[in-house]
Structure formats: structure tokens, C-alpha cells
Short mmCIF file of C-alpha atoms in Angstrom, two decimals:
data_model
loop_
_atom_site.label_atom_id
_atom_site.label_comp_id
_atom_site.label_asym_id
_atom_site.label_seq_id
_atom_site.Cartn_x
_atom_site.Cartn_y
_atom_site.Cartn_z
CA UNK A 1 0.00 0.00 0.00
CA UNK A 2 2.61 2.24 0.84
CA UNK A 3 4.31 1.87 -2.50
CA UNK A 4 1.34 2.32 -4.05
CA UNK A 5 0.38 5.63 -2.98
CA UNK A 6 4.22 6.55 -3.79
CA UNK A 7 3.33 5.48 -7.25
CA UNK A 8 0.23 8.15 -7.08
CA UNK A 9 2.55 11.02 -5.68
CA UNK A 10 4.92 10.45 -8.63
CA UNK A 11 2.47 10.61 -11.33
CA UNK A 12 0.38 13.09 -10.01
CA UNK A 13 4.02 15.05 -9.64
CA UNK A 14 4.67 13.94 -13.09
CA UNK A 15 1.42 15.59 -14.45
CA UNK A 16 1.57 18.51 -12.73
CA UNK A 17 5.20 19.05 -14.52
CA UNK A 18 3.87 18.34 -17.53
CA UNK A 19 0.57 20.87 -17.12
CA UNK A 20 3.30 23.44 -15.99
CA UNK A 21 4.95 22.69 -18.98
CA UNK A 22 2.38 23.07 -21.47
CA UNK A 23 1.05 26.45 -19.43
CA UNK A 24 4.44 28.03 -19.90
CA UNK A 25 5.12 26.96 -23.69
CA UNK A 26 1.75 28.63 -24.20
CA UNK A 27 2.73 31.59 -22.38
CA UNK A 28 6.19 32.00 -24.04
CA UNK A 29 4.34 31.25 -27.40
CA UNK A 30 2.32 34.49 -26.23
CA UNK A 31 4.64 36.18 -25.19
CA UNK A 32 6.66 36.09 -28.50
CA UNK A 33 3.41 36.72 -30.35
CA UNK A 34 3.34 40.09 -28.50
CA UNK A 35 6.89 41.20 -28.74
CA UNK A 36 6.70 40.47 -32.72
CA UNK A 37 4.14 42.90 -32.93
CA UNK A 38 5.61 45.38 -30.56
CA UNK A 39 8.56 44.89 -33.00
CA UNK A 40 6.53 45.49 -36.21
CA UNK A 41 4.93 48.30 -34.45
CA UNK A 42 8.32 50.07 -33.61
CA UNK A 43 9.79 49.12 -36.67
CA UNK A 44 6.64 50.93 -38.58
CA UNK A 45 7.47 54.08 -36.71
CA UNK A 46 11.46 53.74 -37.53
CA UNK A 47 11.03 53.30 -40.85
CA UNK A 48 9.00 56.40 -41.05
CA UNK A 49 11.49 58.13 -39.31
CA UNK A 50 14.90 56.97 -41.38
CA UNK A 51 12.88 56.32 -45.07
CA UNK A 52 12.97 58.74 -47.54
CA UNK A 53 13.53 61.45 -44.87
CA UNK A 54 10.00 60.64 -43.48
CA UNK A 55 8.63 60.62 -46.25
CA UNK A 56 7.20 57.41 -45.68
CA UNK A 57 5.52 58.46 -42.87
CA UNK A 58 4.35 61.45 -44.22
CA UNK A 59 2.52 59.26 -46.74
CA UNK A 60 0.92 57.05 -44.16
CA UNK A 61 0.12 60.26 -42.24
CA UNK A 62 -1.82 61.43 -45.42
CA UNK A 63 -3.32 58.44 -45.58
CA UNK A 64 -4.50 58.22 -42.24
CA UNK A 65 -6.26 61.65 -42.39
CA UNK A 66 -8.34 60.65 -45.00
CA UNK A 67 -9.69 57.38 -43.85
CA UNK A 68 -9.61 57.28 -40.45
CA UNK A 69 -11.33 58.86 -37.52
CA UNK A 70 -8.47 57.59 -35.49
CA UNK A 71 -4.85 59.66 -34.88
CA UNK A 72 -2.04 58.62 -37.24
CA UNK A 73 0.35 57.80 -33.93
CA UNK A 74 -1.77 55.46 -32.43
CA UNK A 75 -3.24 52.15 -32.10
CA UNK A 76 -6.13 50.27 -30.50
CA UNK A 77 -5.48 46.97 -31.52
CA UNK A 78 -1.82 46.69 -30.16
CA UNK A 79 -2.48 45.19 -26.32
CA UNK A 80 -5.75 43.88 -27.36
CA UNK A 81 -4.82 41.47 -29.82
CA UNK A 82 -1.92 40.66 -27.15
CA UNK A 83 -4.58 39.99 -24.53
CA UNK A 84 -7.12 37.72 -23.60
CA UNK A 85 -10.60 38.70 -24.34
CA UNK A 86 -11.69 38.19 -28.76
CA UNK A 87 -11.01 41.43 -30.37
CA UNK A 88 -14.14 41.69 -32.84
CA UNK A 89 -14.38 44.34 -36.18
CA UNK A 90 -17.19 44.76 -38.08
CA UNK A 91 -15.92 45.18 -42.36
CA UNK A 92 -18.94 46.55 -44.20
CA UNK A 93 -18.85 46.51 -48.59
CA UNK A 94 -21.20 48.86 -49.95
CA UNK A 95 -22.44 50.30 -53.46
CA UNK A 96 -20.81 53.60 -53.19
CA UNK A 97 -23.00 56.52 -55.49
CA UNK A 98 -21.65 54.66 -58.79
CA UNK A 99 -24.23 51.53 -58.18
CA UNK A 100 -27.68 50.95 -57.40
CA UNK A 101 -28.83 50.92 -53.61
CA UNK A 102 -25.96 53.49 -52.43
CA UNK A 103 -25.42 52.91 -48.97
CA UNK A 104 -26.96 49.51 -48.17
CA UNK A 105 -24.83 47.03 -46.47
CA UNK A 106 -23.84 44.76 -49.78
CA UNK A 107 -21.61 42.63 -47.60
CA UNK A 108 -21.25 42.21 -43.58
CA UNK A 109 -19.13 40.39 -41.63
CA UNK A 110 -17.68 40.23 -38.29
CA UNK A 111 -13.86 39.44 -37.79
CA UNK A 112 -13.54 37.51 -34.21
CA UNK A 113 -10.44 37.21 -33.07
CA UNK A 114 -9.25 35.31 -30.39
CA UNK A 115 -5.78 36.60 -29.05
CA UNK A 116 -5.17 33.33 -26.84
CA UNK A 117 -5.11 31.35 -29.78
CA UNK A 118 -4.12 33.94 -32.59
CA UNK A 119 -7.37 32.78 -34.51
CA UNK A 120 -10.12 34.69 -36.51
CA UNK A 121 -13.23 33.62 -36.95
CA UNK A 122 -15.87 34.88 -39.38
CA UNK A 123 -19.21 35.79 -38.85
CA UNK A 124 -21.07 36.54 -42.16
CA UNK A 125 -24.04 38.22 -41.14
CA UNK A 126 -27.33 37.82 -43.67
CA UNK A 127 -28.42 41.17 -45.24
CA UNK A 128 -31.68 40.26 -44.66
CA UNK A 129 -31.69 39.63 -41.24
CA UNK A 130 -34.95 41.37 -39.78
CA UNK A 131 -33.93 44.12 -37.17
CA UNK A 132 -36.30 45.70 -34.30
CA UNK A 133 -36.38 47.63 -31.34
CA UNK A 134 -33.11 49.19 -32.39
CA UNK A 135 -33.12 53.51 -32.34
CA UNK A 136 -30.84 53.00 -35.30
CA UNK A 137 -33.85 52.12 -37.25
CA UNK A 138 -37.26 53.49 -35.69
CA UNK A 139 -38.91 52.00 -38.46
CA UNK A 140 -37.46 48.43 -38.20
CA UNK A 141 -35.88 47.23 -41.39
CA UNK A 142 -33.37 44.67 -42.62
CA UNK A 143 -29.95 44.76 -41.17
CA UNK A 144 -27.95 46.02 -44.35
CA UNK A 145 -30.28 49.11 -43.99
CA UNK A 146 -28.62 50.35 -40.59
CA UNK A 147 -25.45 51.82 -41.97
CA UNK A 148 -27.52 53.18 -45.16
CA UNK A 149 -30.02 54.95 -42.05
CA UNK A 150 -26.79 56.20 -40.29
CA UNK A 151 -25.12 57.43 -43.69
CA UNK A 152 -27.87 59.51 -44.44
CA UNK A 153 -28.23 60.92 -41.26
CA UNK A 154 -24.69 61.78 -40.76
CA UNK A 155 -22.28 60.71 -43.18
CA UNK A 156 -20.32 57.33 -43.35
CA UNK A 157 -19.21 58.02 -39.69
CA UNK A 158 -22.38 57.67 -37.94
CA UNK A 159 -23.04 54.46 -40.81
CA UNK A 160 -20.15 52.68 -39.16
CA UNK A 161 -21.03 53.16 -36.18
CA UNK A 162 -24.38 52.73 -35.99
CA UNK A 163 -23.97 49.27 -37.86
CA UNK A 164 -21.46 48.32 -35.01
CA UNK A 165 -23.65 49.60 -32.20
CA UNK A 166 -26.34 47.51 -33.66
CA UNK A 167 -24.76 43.94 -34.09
CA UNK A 168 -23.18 44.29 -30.89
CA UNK A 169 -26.89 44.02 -29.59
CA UNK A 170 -28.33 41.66 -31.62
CA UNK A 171 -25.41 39.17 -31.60
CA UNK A 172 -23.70 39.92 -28.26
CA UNK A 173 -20.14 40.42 -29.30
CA UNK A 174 -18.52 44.06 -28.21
CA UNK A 175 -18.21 45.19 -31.42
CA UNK A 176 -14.98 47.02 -30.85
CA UNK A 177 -14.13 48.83 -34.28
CA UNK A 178 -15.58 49.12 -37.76
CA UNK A 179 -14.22 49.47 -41.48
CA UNK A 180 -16.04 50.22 -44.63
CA UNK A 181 -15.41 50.01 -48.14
CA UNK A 182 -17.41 50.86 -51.33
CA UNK A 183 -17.39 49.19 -54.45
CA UNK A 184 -15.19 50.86 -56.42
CA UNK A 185 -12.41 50.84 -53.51
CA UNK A 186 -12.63 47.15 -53.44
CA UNK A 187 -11.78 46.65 -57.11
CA UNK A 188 -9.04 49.56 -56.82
CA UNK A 189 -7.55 47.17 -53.59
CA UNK A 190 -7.42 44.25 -55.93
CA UNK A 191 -5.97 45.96 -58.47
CA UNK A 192 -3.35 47.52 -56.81
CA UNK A 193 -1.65 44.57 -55.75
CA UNK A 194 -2.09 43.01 -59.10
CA UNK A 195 -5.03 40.67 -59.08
CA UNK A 196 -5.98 37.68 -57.15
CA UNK A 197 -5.57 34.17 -57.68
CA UNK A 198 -8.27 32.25 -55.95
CA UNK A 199 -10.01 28.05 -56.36
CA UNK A 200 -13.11 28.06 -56.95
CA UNK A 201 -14.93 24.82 -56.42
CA UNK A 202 -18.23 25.44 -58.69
CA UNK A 203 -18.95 27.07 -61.87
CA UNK A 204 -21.31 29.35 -62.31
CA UNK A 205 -22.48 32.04 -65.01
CA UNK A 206 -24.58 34.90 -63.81
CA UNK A 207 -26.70 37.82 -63.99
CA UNK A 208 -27.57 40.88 -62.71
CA UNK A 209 -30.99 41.49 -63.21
CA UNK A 210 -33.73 39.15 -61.69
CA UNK A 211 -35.74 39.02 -64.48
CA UNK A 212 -33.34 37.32 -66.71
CA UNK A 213 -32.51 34.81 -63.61
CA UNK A 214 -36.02 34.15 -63.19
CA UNK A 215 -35.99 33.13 -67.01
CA UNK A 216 -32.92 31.42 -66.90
CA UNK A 217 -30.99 33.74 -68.86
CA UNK A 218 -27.46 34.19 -67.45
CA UNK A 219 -25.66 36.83 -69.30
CA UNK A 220 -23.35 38.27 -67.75
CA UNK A 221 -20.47 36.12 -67.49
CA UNK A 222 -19.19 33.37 -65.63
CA UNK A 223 -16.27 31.89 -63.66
CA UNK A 224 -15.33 28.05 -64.87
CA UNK A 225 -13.83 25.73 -62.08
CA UNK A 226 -10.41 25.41 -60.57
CA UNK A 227 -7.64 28.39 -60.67
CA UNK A 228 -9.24 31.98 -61.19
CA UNK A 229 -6.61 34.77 -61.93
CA UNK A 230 -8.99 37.91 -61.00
CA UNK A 231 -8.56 41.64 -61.37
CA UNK A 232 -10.48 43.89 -59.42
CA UNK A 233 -13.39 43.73 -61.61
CA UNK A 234 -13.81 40.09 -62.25
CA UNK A 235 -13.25 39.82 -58.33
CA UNK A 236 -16.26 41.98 -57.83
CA UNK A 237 -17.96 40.81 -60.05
CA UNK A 238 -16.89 37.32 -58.65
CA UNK A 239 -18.12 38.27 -54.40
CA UNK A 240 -21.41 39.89 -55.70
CA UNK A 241 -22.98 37.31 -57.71
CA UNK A 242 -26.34 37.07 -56.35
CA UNK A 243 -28.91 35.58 -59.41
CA UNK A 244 -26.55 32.17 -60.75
CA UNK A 245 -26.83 29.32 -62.75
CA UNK A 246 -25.89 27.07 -59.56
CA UNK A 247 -28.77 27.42 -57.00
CA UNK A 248 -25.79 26.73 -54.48
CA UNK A 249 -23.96 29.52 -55.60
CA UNK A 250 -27.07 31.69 -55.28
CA UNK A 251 -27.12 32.42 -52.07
CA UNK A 252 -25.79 35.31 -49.50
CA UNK A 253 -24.14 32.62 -47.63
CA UNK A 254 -22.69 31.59 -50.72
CA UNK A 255 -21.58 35.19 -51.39
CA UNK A 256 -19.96 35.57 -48.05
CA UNK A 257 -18.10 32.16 -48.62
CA UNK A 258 -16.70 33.91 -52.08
CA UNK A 259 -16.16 37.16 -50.21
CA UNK A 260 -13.69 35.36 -47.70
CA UNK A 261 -11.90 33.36 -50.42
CA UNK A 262 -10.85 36.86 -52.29
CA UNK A 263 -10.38 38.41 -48.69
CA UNK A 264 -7.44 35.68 -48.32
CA UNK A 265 -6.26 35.69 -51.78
CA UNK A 266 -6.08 39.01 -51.11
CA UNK A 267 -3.90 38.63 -47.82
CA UNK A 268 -1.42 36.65 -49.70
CA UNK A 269 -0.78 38.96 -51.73
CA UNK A 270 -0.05 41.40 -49.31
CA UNK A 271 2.64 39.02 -47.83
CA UNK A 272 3.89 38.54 -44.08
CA UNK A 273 4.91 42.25 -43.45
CA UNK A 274 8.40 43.53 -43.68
CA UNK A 275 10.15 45.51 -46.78
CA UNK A 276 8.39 43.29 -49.38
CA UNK A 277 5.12 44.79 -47.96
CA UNK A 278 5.83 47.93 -48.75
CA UNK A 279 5.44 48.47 -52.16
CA UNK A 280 1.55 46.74 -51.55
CA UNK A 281 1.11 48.90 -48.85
CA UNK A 282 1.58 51.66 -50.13
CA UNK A 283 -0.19 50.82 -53.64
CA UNK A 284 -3.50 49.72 -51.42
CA UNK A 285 -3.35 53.12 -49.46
CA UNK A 286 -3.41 54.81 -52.70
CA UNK A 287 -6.17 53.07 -54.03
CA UNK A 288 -7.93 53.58 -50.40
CA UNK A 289 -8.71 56.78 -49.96
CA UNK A 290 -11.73 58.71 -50.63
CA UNK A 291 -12.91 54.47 -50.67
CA UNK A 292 -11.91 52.85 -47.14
CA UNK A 293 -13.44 54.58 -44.15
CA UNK A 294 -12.56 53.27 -40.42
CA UNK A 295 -12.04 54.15 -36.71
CA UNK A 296 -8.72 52.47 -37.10
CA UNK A 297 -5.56 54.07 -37.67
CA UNK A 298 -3.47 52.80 -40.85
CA UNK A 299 -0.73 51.25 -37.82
CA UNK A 300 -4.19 48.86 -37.04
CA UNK A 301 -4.80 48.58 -40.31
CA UNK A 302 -1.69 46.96 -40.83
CA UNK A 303 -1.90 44.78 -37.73
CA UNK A 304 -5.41 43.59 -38.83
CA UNK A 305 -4.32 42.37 -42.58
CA UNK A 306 -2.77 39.50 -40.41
CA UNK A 307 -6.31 38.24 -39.58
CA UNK A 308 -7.59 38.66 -43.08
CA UNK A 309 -7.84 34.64 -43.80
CA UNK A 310 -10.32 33.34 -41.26
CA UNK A 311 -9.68 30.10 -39.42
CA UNK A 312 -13.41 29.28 -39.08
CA UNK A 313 -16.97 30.33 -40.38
CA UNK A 314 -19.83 30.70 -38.11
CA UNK A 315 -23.08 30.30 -40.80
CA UNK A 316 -26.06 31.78 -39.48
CA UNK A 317 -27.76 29.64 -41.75
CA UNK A 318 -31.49 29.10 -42.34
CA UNK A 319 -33.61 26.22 -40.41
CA UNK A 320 -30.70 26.41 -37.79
CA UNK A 321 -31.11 29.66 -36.08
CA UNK A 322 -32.59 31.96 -38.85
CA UNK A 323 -36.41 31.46 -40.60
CA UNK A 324 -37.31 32.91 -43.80
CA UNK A 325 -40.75 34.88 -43.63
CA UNK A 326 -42.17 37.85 -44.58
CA UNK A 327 -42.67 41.39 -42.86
CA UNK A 328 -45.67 43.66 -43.01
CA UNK A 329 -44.81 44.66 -46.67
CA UNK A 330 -44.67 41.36 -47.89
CA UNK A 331 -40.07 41.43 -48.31
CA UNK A 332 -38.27 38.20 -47.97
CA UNK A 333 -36.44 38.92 -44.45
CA UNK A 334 -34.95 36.52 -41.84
CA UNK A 335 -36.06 35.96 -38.62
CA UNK A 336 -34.09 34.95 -35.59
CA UNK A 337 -35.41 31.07 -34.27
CA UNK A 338 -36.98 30.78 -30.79
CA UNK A 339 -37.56 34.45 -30.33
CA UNK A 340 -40.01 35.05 -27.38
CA UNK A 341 -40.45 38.59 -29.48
CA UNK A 342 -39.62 40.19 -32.01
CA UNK A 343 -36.70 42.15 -30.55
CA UNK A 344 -35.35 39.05 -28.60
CA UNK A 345 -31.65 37.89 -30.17
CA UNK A 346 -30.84 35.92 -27.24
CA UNK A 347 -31.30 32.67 -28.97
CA UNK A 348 -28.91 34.06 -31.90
CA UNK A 349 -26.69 35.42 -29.15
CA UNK A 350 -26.76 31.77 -27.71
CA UNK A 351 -25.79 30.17 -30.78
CA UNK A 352 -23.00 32.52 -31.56
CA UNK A 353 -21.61 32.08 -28.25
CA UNK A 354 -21.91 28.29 -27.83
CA UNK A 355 -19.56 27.94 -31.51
CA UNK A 356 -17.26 30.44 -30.78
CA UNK A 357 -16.38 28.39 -27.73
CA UNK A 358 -15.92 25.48 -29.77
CA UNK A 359 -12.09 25.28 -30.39
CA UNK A 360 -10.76 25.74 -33.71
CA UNK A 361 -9.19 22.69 -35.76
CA UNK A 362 -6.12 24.09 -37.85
CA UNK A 363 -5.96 22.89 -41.32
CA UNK A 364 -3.26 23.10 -43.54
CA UNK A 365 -4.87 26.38 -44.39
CA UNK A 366 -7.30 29.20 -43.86
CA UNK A 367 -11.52 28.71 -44.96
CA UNK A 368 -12.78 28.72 -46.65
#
């Protein structure tokens, strides 16, 4: 007996050395997660200083002023993406004044990040999720219509944050910043770093109008299967696709899925940082402005391309937690599951919470 419980005092010893182990590996790993940051963040500022005579930094200064609400020598994302609690941003695509429906939400997703694992997670969010109660929109209204209400009230400002204010209610993340882009921005980022080169899994032609998709009548181009090379057009053309020959493809989940795959194309082509990013850098932040509006600085900016390939997808997918019906004016909207009334997101806020808790699964690379 006494040998025995000698045994048990070893191996519980033993495990205790190895769970110390283990804690402090994952504490040195974040540890030098933080420090390369703080490195990239210092180095940023040097380079600005010694480049060109600051020229450099007068160009991201520039920059800055034009896009951001935020001061050029700062950043917000810094400690927090070097702490514990998910670090969440809101990216918003819009028409812009060149397209139909200006300033509705074409595209919104939420980029959850958690800093304890170094892993994003996106969370497309359904244009036509049905919104009430909110002050944002007295009138109650799909969700892509919140920035357009907020735009029009008080420029793209007030759209951004209005939008973030909002989803932070309805799917209980802190929503802690916001970026928005319009159309023509996004096919000026593409562009500038020289196309995209994406897979895509299912071919599709298109159109534009629903008429002609409701006749089967698809043309306005397509995108064949396998290797895409994409400029900016072609890639918007490519994330908008709405009315398509492949009812999977047809879709706003589908869209989002599409919107993600350029989104990481789109990171690779930016690179891992360091003097080969420059030259994309600085060809994205002239392709930005008067585009790309945010309560980031361009330092965050910079820090957040990092995250731009998502780890994970949370689908808020219909007959799971959203219902497709009909509000009082007879639109196609969806409606959160299990709602006791109509304002009530707790179920979504539920669901959202229960899978971001899930731990992620690291494949051999990002989603999608």
C-alpha cells in the first residue's frame, strides 16, 4: 500500500510538470506573439522616421487623415490582440454613389479574433436579417439598412457606427471597431496589388438582373472551375454574384463564402509584413482613400491584414437559427429562431456564443 500511494505522488508530480509545462510553452508562445508585434509596431514608426527622410511616414500620415477617424500615432489593436478577451471588427462593402442601392450594407461580416489562440473567426451576417427595437432604425428594417439609415443621417461616420452599435446588440459580441469600403475601392484594392488568384470549387455564369434569372438567362459572365486569376473587376464581379446558374452559388451565404476566399487571396498577396510589404502597402493606401473609411488608424490597419484569412466560419444559416418569412410589406427577411419577441436575439446570441467556444481545428490552411 505504501508503495502504491508513492506510485500516485509520482504521477500526479509527473502531471503537474507536464501541465506546468504546457502552461508556460503557451505563455512564451504568447509572449513572443506580442513582442513580434511590438517589434513590427516600432519598426513601422522607424522606418517612417529613417525612409525617404519621413517621407514614408508622411505618406501614411496622409493616408490616415483621409480614412480614419483615429490619430495617425496610435493604435487600438496593439495590447488587445496581445490579450485575452476576442477582439471583434465589423468590415462593411457597400455600393458607393456609382451603383444601385448606395449605402446599403452589400456585404457584412464580423472578424472575431481570439488573441489566446491567434485565430479569426468569421461571422457573415445575412443582409436580410430582420432588425427591431433598435433607435438605429425606428422604423425596423433589414440589417444592411442600418449603416444606409446612419449614412444619411450623418455621413459614413455615424453608418459605421451605428452598424457596429447595432450587431453588438443583436449578436452579443462588443463590437470594438468598424471598417467600410465601397465598391469601387474594393476593385481599386485588388488591383493595386495586381489581381488575385483564388479556387473556386463550382462554376457558375450569372446575372444581374432578376428578371433574366427568373428566365434562366445568365448573361453576364461566368467563372469556370479550378484556378481563377482575378482583377479587381472580375473579383467583384466574382463576391457579388447574387442571381446564378448554380442554385448553391445563389445564395448570400454563398456570397460571403466567395467574399472570404478573395479576402485571403487578397492577404497573400499582401505578404507577411516587412520591406516586401511595402510596395503593396503603399499601392492599397493609394487606391484607399476617398474608398476605405474606419475608426482604425493605418498602424491597425496593418496589424489587422494579419487576420484577413479566417480560421473558421460561423453560418447563421437558415432552419438552424434563422427562418425565412415575410414582414408587413410582404419582403423576404430573416427571422431569428426561438424568439419570445420580435426584438429578442438571445437565442442568436446563444448560438453565436456556444460555436465560438468550440475550439478551432487548424488545417493546412485558412476557410474557406
Amino acid at each position: 500500500m505504501r508503495r502504491d500511494r508513492a506510485d500516485d505522488q509520482t504521477l500526479n508530480r509527473a502531471g503537474r510538470f507536464r501541465g506546468s509545462v504546457a502552461a508556460s510553452r503557451g505563455a512564451r508562445r504568447t509572449r513572443g506573439r506580442f513582442r513580434r508585434r511590438l517589434t513590427i509596431f516600432l519598426l513601422v514608426l522607424l522606418a517612417a522616421a529613417v525612409v525617404g527622410g519621413g517621407l514614408l511616414w508622411g505618406r501614411v500620415t496622409a493616408f490616415n487623415d483621409k480614412v480614419s477617424t483615429a490619430p495617425s500615432v496610435s493604435s487600438s489593436l496593439l495590447f488587445p490582440l496581445n490579450g485575452s478577451d476576442r477582439v471583434n471588427v465589423l468590415m462593411l462593402g457597400y455600393s458607393g454613389a456609382s451603383h444601385d442601392g448606395t449605402y446599403l450594407s452589400d456585404s457584412i461580416n464580423i472578424l472575431s479574433i481570439d488573441p489566446k489562440t491567434n485565430t479569426t473567426t468569421t461571422i457573415p451576417i445575412p443582409r436580410d436579417l430582420w432588425i427591431e427595437g433598435e433607435p438605429a432604425l425606428p422604423d425596423n428594417g433589414k440589417v444592411n439598412e442600418v449603416f444606409a439609415a446612419g449614412y444619411l443621417n450623418n455621413g459614413v461616420d455615424e453608418g459605421g457606427r451605428a452598424a457596429a452599435e447595432v450587431l453588438s446588440h443583436v449578436t452579443g459580441l462588443k463590437i470594438d471597431h468598424w471598417i467600410a469600403i465601397d465598391f469601387v475601392g474594393f476593385q481599386e484594392m485588388v488591383d493595386a496589388v495586381g489581381g488575385v488568384t483564388i479556387d473556386n470549387p463550382r462554376p457558375f455564369a450569372y446575372t444581374t438582373e432578376e428578371d433574366f434569372y427568373n428566365r434562366g438567362i445568365f448573361n453576364s459572365g461566368s467563372f469556370k472551375r479550378g484556378r481563377l486569376e482575378l482583377d479587381g473587376g472580375r473579383a467583384l464581379a466574382y463576391t457579388r454574384a447574387r442571381y446564378t446558374s448554380d442554385p448553391a452559388e445563389s445564395s448570400d451565404f454563398a456570397r460571403s463564402v466567395r467574399q472570404a476566399r478573395v479576402l485571403a487571396a487578397l492577404k497573400a498577396k499582401l505578404g507577411a509584413g516587412g520591406l516586401g510589404s511595402i510596395g503593396p502597402g503603399l499601392g492599397l493606401m493609394s487606391a484607399l482613400e476617398g474608398r476605405l473609411r474606419t475608426d482604425l488608424s493605418a498602424v491597425d490597419l496593418y496589424l489587422l491584414s494579419e487576420h484577413l484569412g479566417s480560421d473558421r466560419r460561423i453560418e447563421l444559416s437558415e432552419d438552424q437559427i434563422l427562418q425565412a418569412t415575410t414582414n408587413t410589406l410582404g419582403q423576404y427577411v430573416l427571422a431569428v429562431i426561438g424568439r419570445a419577441t420580435p426584438s429578442d436575439y438571445e437565442p442568436l446570441k446563444a448560438y453565436i456564443r456556444e460555436r465560438l467556444d468550440q475550439p478551432i481545428v487548424r488545417s493546412a490552411s485558412p476557410s474557406p
